[in-house]
């Protein structure tokens, strides 16, 4: 295992690249539902919980590579000078992809039977607070990244120390978990029901507030401030699965939220000597994540019906982005817009 941030900077992390590619495939499957005809409760339980690993892993990977660069800088000004351009880049990606999805959003507005000025309100709410509009569901990751990094930037500007920022991120994660419970509207308390309605109206769920925690975890792992032996990591997985199975309110989601951390710890440092094209996996995961819903929408509209799910939709939504990846790699240096879209 590498022991210095300098060695981290030099090393290729094939484990992260390959794991992100596999998880991107899971994102596509989660949206196109190739297993829609499987009704086995055990399978559905495992499948549903597996999907919860995806975006937290992406957050940790982003924090891993960003904050090991920040740690090299000797003073606050230089640390902030690394974070600020990154925030702008992620915010621009979010704006660009939101614009790209606008034709699909307008399609929904043209058919949803809602007065157009209300659709405009829904668009701004979806864009600023949900991180998604019609079919642009994956974009919430970028919005959460933008808000989380902007808040971290502010805390660093105010001279907050790393450990304090991490504690604040834990608080946000707990709040997010509570929000996720409240929006289910399962409480018998009228006050909690009203709070849940408000949270659901404003934020849909608590997911926007989870990004900061996982970004910080990724940064701590990169800088050797968070390490667990393999046995402890496997034990962590066992505890998470136990509570997820028994479904204790608030407690179960909090413990299961540690499962993605265990996955990252087990995979980030894999050597994978047999993998020689990890750059392709890295780019493919990004292209898959951001384009599959567009492919899915067009395929469903032209060849099936909107709302259609199945294996064919999954395969098309995977294969087209993968086929596009070499073209994007080839032309992104010539067309900088491609680099801005796909990082």
Tab-separated table of C-alpha atoms in Angstrom:
chain	number	residue	atom	x	y	z
A	1	UNK	CA	0.000	0.000	0.000
A	2	UNK	CA	1.295	3.447	-0.903
A	3	UNK	CA	2.294	5.584	2.074
A	4	UNK	CA	2.858	9.066	0.740
A	5	UNK	CA	0.797	11.542	-1.215
A	6	UNK	CA	3.742	11.925	-3.564
A	7	UNK	CA	3.504	8.245	-4.500
A	8	UNK	CA	-0.250	8.657	-4.841
A	9	UNK	CA	0.297	11.356	-7.439
A	10	UNK	CA	2.611	9.142	-9.500
A	11	UNK	CA	0.571	5.957	-9.380
A	12	UNK	CA	-2.159	4.812	-11.749
A	13	UNK	CA	-5.208	3.763	-9.798
A	14	UNK	CA	-6.579	1.069	-12.046
A	15	UNK	CA	-8.817	-0.231	-9.272
A	16	UNK	CA	-10.717	3.055	-9.206
A	17	UNK	CA	-10.978	3.237	-13.000
A	18	UNK	CA	-12.317	-0.298	-13.393
A	19	UNK	CA	-14.644	-0.073	-10.391
A	20	UNK	CA	-16.134	3.192	-11.651
A	21	UNK	CA	-16.735	1.575	-15.044
A	22	UNK	CA	-18.593	-1.339	-13.433
A	23	UNK	CA	-20.589	1.050	-11.261
A	24	UNK	CA	-21.473	3.167	-14.310
A	25	UNK	CA	-22.947	0.024	-15.863
A	26	UNK	CA	-25.013	-0.380	-12.702
A	27	UNK	CA	-26.264	3.202	-13.067
A	28	UNK	CA	-27.484	2.401	-16.579
A	29	UNK	CA	-29.116	-0.794	-15.350
A	30	UNK	CA	-30.768	1.087	-12.499
A	31	UNK	CA	-32.406	3.453	-14.980
A	32	UNK	CA	-33.274	0.990	-17.771
A	33	UNK	CA	-34.365	-1.914	-15.506
A	34	UNK	CA	-33.137	-4.982	-17.406
A	35	UNK	CA	-34.233	-7.136	-14.443
A	36	UNK	CA	-37.817	-5.863	-14.439
A	37	UNK	CA	-39.269	-9.370	-14.843
A	38	UNK	CA	-37.357	-10.829	-11.888
A	39	UNK	CA	-39.528	-10.930	-8.779
A	40	UNK	CA	-37.272	-12.868	-6.427
A	41	UNK	CA	-37.247	-10.893	-3.138
A	42	UNK	CA	-33.641	-11.808	-2.292
A	43	UNK	CA	-32.372	-10.711	-5.687
A	44	UNK	CA	-34.359	-7.467	-5.575
A	45	UNK	CA	-33.064	-6.734	-2.071
A	46	UNK	CA	-29.437	-7.243	-3.141
A	47	UNK	CA	-29.937	-5.299	-6.372
A	48	UNK	CA	-31.591	-2.336	-4.680
A	49	UNK	CA	-28.834	-2.049	-2.095
A	50	UNK	CA	-26.050	-2.521	-4.634
A	51	UNK	CA	-27.244	0.554	-6.505
A	52	UNK	CA	-26.765	2.608	-3.333
A	53	UNK	CA	-22.994	2.117	-3.618
A	54	UNK	CA	-22.583	3.891	-6.934
A	55	UNK	CA	-22.666	7.655	-6.447
A	56	UNK	CA	-20.907	7.639	-3.037
A	57	UNK	CA	-18.016	5.828	-4.738
A	58	UNK	CA	-17.907	8.525	-7.443
A	59	UNK	CA	-17.799	11.215	-4.749
A	60	UNK	CA	-14.932	9.465	-2.962
A	61	UNK	CA	-12.978	9.043	-6.203
A	62	UNK	CA	-13.351	12.770	-6.911
A	63	UNK	CA	-12.273	13.701	-3.375
A	64	UNK	CA	-9.393	11.227	-3.564
A	65	UNK	CA	-7.791	12.856	-6.593
A	66	UNK	CA	-8.656	16.453	-5.705
A	67	UNK	CA	-7.580	16.574	-2.080
A	68	UNK	CA	-4.306	14.730	-2.529
A	69	UNK	CA	-3.382	17.667	-4.807
A	70	UNK	CA	-4.596	20.146	-2.196
A	71	UNK	CA	-2.509	18.464	0.503
A	72	UNK	CA	0.691	19.193	-1.432
A	73	UNK	CA	0.151	22.943	-1.220
A	74	UNK	CA	2.028	24.661	1.626
A	75	UNK	CA	-0.460	27.429	2.454
A	76	UNK	CA	-4.142	28.301	2.404
A	77	UNK	CA	-3.992	30.519	-0.670
A	78	UNK	CA	-2.442	27.777	-2.783
A	79	UNK	CA	-4.884	25.172	-1.479
A	80	UNK	CA	-7.815	27.412	-2.403
A	81	UNK	CA	-6.230	28.028	-5.804
A	82	UNK	CA	-6.514	24.293	-6.506
A	83	UNK	CA	-10.117	23.947	-5.328
A	84	UNK	CA	-11.623	27.022	-6.975
A	85	UNK	CA	-10.942	26.068	-10.629
A	86	UNK	CA	-12.276	22.599	-9.868
A	87	UNK	CA	-15.526	24.066	-8.510
A	88	UNK	CA	-15.905	26.184	-11.642
A	89	UNK	CA	-15.259	23.171	-13.856
A	90	UNK	CA	-17.891	21.039	-12.107
A	91	UNK	CA	-20.409	23.913	-12.112
A	92	UNK	CA	-19.847	24.449	-15.848
A	93	UNK	CA	-20.348	20.739	-16.479
A	94	UNK	CA	-23.645	20.894	-14.610
A	95	UNK	CA	-24.822	23.928	-16.585
A	96	UNK	CA	-23.770	22.408	-19.923
A	97	UNK	CA	-25.464	19.088	-19.261
A	98	UNK	CA	-28.609	20.803	-17.984
A	99	UNK	CA	-28.734	22.747	-21.266
A	100	UNK	CA	-28.146	19.569	-23.280
A	101	UNK	CA	-31.097	17.921	-21.532
A	102	UNK	CA	-33.408	20.915	-22.108
A	103	UNK	CA	-35.038	19.465	-25.289
A	104	UNK	CA	-36.026	16.385	-23.269
A	105	UNK	CA	-37.199	18.602	-20.416
A	106	UNK	CA	-39.337	20.625	-22.827
A	107	UNK	CA	-40.787	17.397	-24.221
A	108	UNK	CA	-41.989	16.575	-20.721
A	109	UNK	CA	-43.426	20.063	-20.213
A	110	UNK	CA	-45.305	19.795	-23.514
A	111	UNK	CA	-47.013	16.600	-22.379
A	112	UNK	CA	-47.397	16.929	-18.597
A	113	UNK	CA	-50.631	18.955	-18.667
A	114	UNK	CA	-49.248	21.619	-16.310
A	115	UNK	CA	-49.539	25.334	-17.026
A	116	UNK	CA	-46.243	26.443	-18.589
A	117	UNK	CA	-45.366	29.096	-15.997
A	118	UNK	CA	-45.597	26.390	-13.327
A	119	UNK	CA	-43.274	24.256	-15.440
A	120	UNK	CA	-40.774	27.115	-15.359
A	121	UNK	CA	-40.925	27.125	-11.558
A	122	UNK	CA	-40.467	23.343	-11.549
A	123	UNK	CA	-37.460	23.713	-13.852
A	124	UNK	CA	-35.681	26.152	-11.555
A	125	UNK	CA	-36.525	24.054	-8.501
A	126	UNK	CA	-35.260	20.930	-10.241
A	127	UNK	CA	-32.110	22.657	-11.466
A	128	UNK	CA	-31.153	24.473	-8.262
A	129	UNK	CA	-32.421	22.149	-5.521
A	130	UNK	CA	-33.056	18.659	-6.943
A	131	UNK	CA	-30.146	18.410	-9.360
A	132	UNK	CA	-32.395	16.880	-11.999
A	133	UNK	CA	-35.224	17.437	-14.416
A	134	UNK	CA	-37.025	14.970	-16.663
A	135	UNK	CA	-34.614	12.149	-17.593
A	136	UNK	CA	-31.587	14.115	-16.342
A	137	UNK	CA	-31.552	12.196	-13.060
A	138	UNK	CA	-27.769	11.516	-12.964
A	139	UNK	CA	-26.953	15.244	-12.873
A	140	UNK	CA	-27.667	15.589	-9.153
A	141	UNK	CA	-24.132	14.255	-8.606
A	142	UNK	CA	-22.679	17.401	-10.210
A	143	UNK	CA	-24.931	19.754	-8.253
A	144	UNK	CA	-24.056	18.075	-4.961
A	145	UNK	CA	-20.353	18.253	-5.909
A	146	UNK	CA	-20.656	21.960	-6.683
A	147	UNK	CA	-22.453	22.857	-3.455
A	148	UNK	CA	-20.256	20.613	-1.300
A	149	UNK	CA	-16.959	21.896	-2.683
A	150	UNK	CA	-18.138	25.506	-2.506
A	151	UNK	CA	-18.945	25.018	1.177
A	152	UNK	CA	-15.594	23.323	1.821
A	153	UNK	CA	-13.903	26.233	0.029
A	154	UNK	CA	-15.744	28.700	2.279
A	155	UNK	CA	-14.763	26.821	5.431
A	156	UNK	CA	-11.111	26.764	4.364
A	157	UNK	CA	-11.322	30.469	3.580
A	158	UNK	CA	-12.550	30.988	7.154
A	159	UNK	CA	-9.563	29.003	8.485
A	160	UNK	CA	-11.478	25.897	9.532
A	161	UNK	CA	-9.157	22.941	10.025
A	162	UNK	CA	-9.476	19.679	8.114
A	163	UNK	CA	-10.774	17.681	11.085
A	164	UNK	CA	-13.426	20.300	11.827
A	165	UNK	CA	-14.562	20.286	8.204
A	166	UNK	CA	-14.774	16.500	8.339
A	167	UNK	CA	-16.924	16.649	11.480
A	168	UNK	CA	-19.220	19.144	9.743
A	169	UNK	CA	-19.473	16.759	6.784
A	170	UNK	CA	-20.529	13.969	9.170
A	171	UNK	CA	-23.225	16.272	10.542
A	172	UNK	CA	-24.477	16.927	7.006
A	173	UNK	CA	-24.529	13.188	6.337
A	174	UNK	CA	-26.626	12.574	9.442
A	175	UNK	CA	-28.999	15.386	8.425
A	176	UNK	CA	-29.264	13.866	4.927
A	177	UNK	CA	-30.157	10.493	6.443
A	178	UNK	CA	-32.839	12.081	8.622
A	179	UNK	CA	-34.221	13.937	5.580
A	180	UNK	CA	-34.401	10.671	3.643
A	181	UNK	CA	-36.452	9.186	6.460
A	182	UNK	CA	-38.767	12.192	6.783
A	183	UNK	CA	-39.657	12.325	3.068
A	184	UNK	CA	-41.060	8.793	3.301
A	185	UNK	CA	-44.012	10.338	5.195
A	186	UNK	CA	-44.243	7.382	7.586
A	187	UNK	CA	-44.316	9.327	10.854
A	188	UNK	CA	-47.404	9.658	13.060
A	189	UNK	CA	-46.242	13.072	14.187
A	190	UNK	CA	-47.886	15.931	12.260
A	191	UNK	CA	-44.900	18.238	12.720
A	192	UNK	CA	-42.517	15.649	11.306
A	193	UNK	CA	-44.925	15.019	8.436
A	194	UNK	CA	-44.931	18.719	7.562
A	195	UNK	CA	-41.133	18.902	7.791
A	196	UNK	CA	-40.942	15.869	5.503
A	197	UNK	CA	-43.285	17.500	2.970
A	198	UNK	CA	-41.174	20.659	3.001
A	199	UNK	CA	-37.928	18.742	2.549
A	200	UNK	CA	-39.434	16.722	-0.305
A	201	UNK	CA	-40.732	19.867	-2.012
A	202	UNK	CA	-37.413	21.702	-1.690
A	203	UNK	CA	-34.820	18.955	-2.091
A	204	UNK	CA	-36.731	15.775	-3.100
A	205	UNK	CA	-34.488	13.754	-0.736
A	206	UNK	CA	-31.443	14.375	1.433
A	207	UNK	CA	-28.993	13.175	-1.205
A	208	UNK	CA	-27.547	16.627	-2.039
A	209	UNK	CA	-26.202	16.780	1.511
A	210	UNK	CA	-24.253	13.495	1.253
A	211	UNK	CA	-21.612	14.671	-1.214
A	212	UNK	CA	-19.480	16.594	1.263
A	213	UNK	CA	-19.038	13.578	3.552
A	214	UNK	CA	-17.893	11.210	0.813
A	215	UNK	CA	-15.643	13.839	-0.772
A	216	UNK	CA	-13.906	14.295	2.566
A	217	UNK	CA	-13.577	10.529	3.057
A	218	UNK	CA	-11.938	10.241	-0.356
A	219	UNK	CA	-9.514	13.023	0.546
A	220	UNK	CA	-8.649	11.442	3.886
A	221	UNK	CA	-7.948	8.092	2.210
A	222	UNK	CA	-5.733	9.777	-0.383
A	223	UNK	CA	-3.671	11.435	2.307
A	224	UNK	CA	-3.376	8.363	4.532
A	225	UNK	CA	-5.602	9.811	7.250
A	226	UNK	CA	-8.224	7.081	6.936
A	227	UNK	CA	-7.130	3.464	6.676
A	228	UNK	CA	-8.626	0.182	7.884
A	229	UNK	CA	-7.110	-3.320	7.771
A	230	UNK	CA	-8.911	-5.671	5.386
A	231	UNK	CA	-10.447	-7.605	8.290
A	232	UNK	CA	-11.855	-4.409	9.787
A	233	UNK	CA	-13.187	-3.391	6.361
A	234	UNK	CA	-14.932	-6.735	5.904
A	235	UNK	CA	-16.329	-6.434	9.438
A	236	UNK	CA	-17.656	-3.001	8.509
A	237	UNK	CA	-19.441	-4.544	5.527
A	238	UNK	CA	-20.952	-7.201	7.778
A	239	UNK	CA	-22.258	-4.595	10.234
A	240	UNK	CA	-23.692	-2.499	7.401
A	241	UNK	CA	-25.461	-5.500	5.893
A	242	UNK	CA	-26.817	-6.586	9.279
A	243	UNK	CA	-28.453	-3.258	9.973
A	244	UNK	CA	-29.690	-2.931	6.409
A	245	UNK	CA	-31.393	-6.309	6.685
A	246	UNK	CA	-33.036	-5.498	10.014
A	247	UNK	CA	-34.034	-1.974	8.919
A	248	UNK	CA	-33.664	0.118	12.048
A	249	UNK	CA	-34.821	3.653	11.210
A	250	UNK	CA	-32.002	6.178	10.807
A	251	UNK	CA	-29.467	3.692	12.191
A	252	UNK	CA	-29.608	1.301	9.218
A	253	UNK	CA	-29.044	3.968	6.528
A	254	UNK	CA	-26.213	5.491	8.563
A	255	UNK	CA	-24.412	2.167	8.859
A	256	UNK	CA	-25.122	1.201	5.266
A	257	UNK	CA	-23.653	4.556	4.241
A	258	UNK	CA	-20.304	3.116	5.385
A	259	UNK	CA	-20.561	0.261	2.861
A	260	UNK	CA	-19.355	2.396	-0.099
A	261	UNK	CA	-16.354	3.407	2.017
A	262	UNK	CA	-15.492	-0.240	2.507
A	263	UNK	CA	-15.815	-0.838	-1.235
A	264	UNK	CA	-13.474	2.076	-1.954
A	265	UNK	CA	-10.916	0.853	0.583
A	266	UNK	CA	-10.967	-2.618	-0.972
A	267	UNK	CA	-10.626	-1.445	-4.571
A	268	UNK	CA	-8.732	1.851	-4.828
A	269	UNK	CA	-5.287	0.312	-4.484
A	270	UNK	CA	-5.782	-2.819	-6.610
A	271	UNK	CA	-2.845	-3.275	-8.963
A	272	UNK	CA	-4.804	-5.109	-11.722
A	273	UNK	CA	-1.646	-5.845	-13.678
A	274	UNK	CA	-3.645	-7.506	-16.435
A	275	UNK	CA	-5.509	-4.264	-17.167
A	276	UNK	CA	-3.688	-2.140	-19.733
A	277	UNK	CA	-6.486	0.109	-21.016
A	278	UNK	CA	-7.657	1.635	-17.762
A	279	UNK	CA	-7.800	5.092	-19.394
A	280	UNK	CA	-10.557	3.748	-21.631
A	281	UNK	CA	-12.460	2.453	-18.600
A	282	UNK	CA	-12.018	5.819	-16.901
A	283	UNK	CA	-13.402	7.798	-19.835
A	284	UNK	CA	-16.120	5.247	-20.592
A	285	UNK	CA	-17.498	5.486	-17.068
A	286	UNK	CA	-17.907	9.245	-17.474
A	287	UNK	CA	-19.447	9.004	-20.945
A	288	UNK	CA	-21.819	6.255	-19.781
A	289	UNK	CA	-22.891	8.196	-16.725
A	290	UNK	CA	-23.779	11.422	-18.525
A	291	UNK	CA	-25.093	10.209	-21.889
A	292	UNK	CA	-27.016	7.011	-21.218
A	293	UNK	CA	-30.284	8.756	-20.346
A	294	UNK	CA	-30.224	10.645	-23.652
A	295	UNK	CA	-29.650	7.397	-25.540
A	296	UNK	CA	-32.348	5.702	-23.466
A	297	UNK	CA	-34.851	8.475	-24.170
A	298	UNK	CA	-34.226	8.485	-27.923
A	299	UNK	CA	-34.322	4.679	-28.173
A	300	UNK	CA	-37.560	4.452	-26.188
A	301	UNK	CA	-39.156	7.261	-28.183
A	302	UNK	CA	-38.239	5.842	-31.606
A	303	UNK	CA	-38.445	2.095	-31.110
A	304	UNK	CA	-40.537	1.433	-28.002
A	305	UNK	CA	-42.625	3.765	-25.841
A	306	UNK	CA	-41.531	6.256	-23.201
A	307	UNK	CA	-41.436	4.483	-19.881
A	308	UNK	CA	-40.301	1.253	-21.513
A	309	UNK	CA	-37.751	-0.862	-19.645
A	310	UNK	CA	-35.856	-3.999	-20.602
A	311	UNK	CA	-32.625	-5.692	-21.655
A	312	UNK	CA	-32.635	-4.152	-25.112
A	313	UNK	CA	-32.865	-0.644	-23.654
A	314	UNK	CA	-29.997	-1.450	-21.279
A	315	UNK	CA	-27.738	-2.843	-24.000
A	316	UNK	CA	-28.362	0.067	-26.380
A	317	UNK	CA	-27.810	2.589	-23.571
A	318	UNK	CA	-24.483	0.917	-22.780
A	319	UNK	CA	-23.133	0.167	-26.227
A	320	UNK	CA	-23.642	3.596	-27.832
A	321	UNK	CA	-21.750	5.534	-25.098
A	322	UNK	CA	-18.962	2.927	-25.166
A	323	UNK	CA	-18.687	3.272	-28.949
A	324	UNK	CA	-18.606	7.053	-28.568
A	325	UNK	CA	-15.750	6.945	-26.051
A	326	UNK	CA	-12.868	6.448	-28.553
A	327	UNK	CA	-14.198	9.326	-30.660
A	328	UNK	CA	-14.353	11.583	-27.618
A	329	UNK	CA	-10.824	10.585	-26.643
A	330	UNK	CA	-9.631	11.316	-30.169
A	331	UNK	CA	-11.214	14.731	-30.589
A	332	UNK	CA	-11.418	16.218	-27.083
A	333	UNK	CA	-8.075	18.014	-27.449
A	334	UNK	CA	-9.238	19.534	-30.728
A	335	UNK	CA	-12.692	20.438	-29.430
A	336	UNK	CA	-12.271	21.738	-25.895
A	337	UNK	CA	-16.034	21.622	-25.349
A	338	UNK	CA	-15.796	17.821	-25.258
A	339	UNK	CA	-13.197	18.043	-22.497
A	340	UNK	CA	-15.447	20.401	-20.549
A	341	UNK	CA	-18.376	17.982	-20.912
A	342	UNK	CA	-16.524	14.829	-19.943
A	343	UNK	CA	-13.848	16.140	-17.607
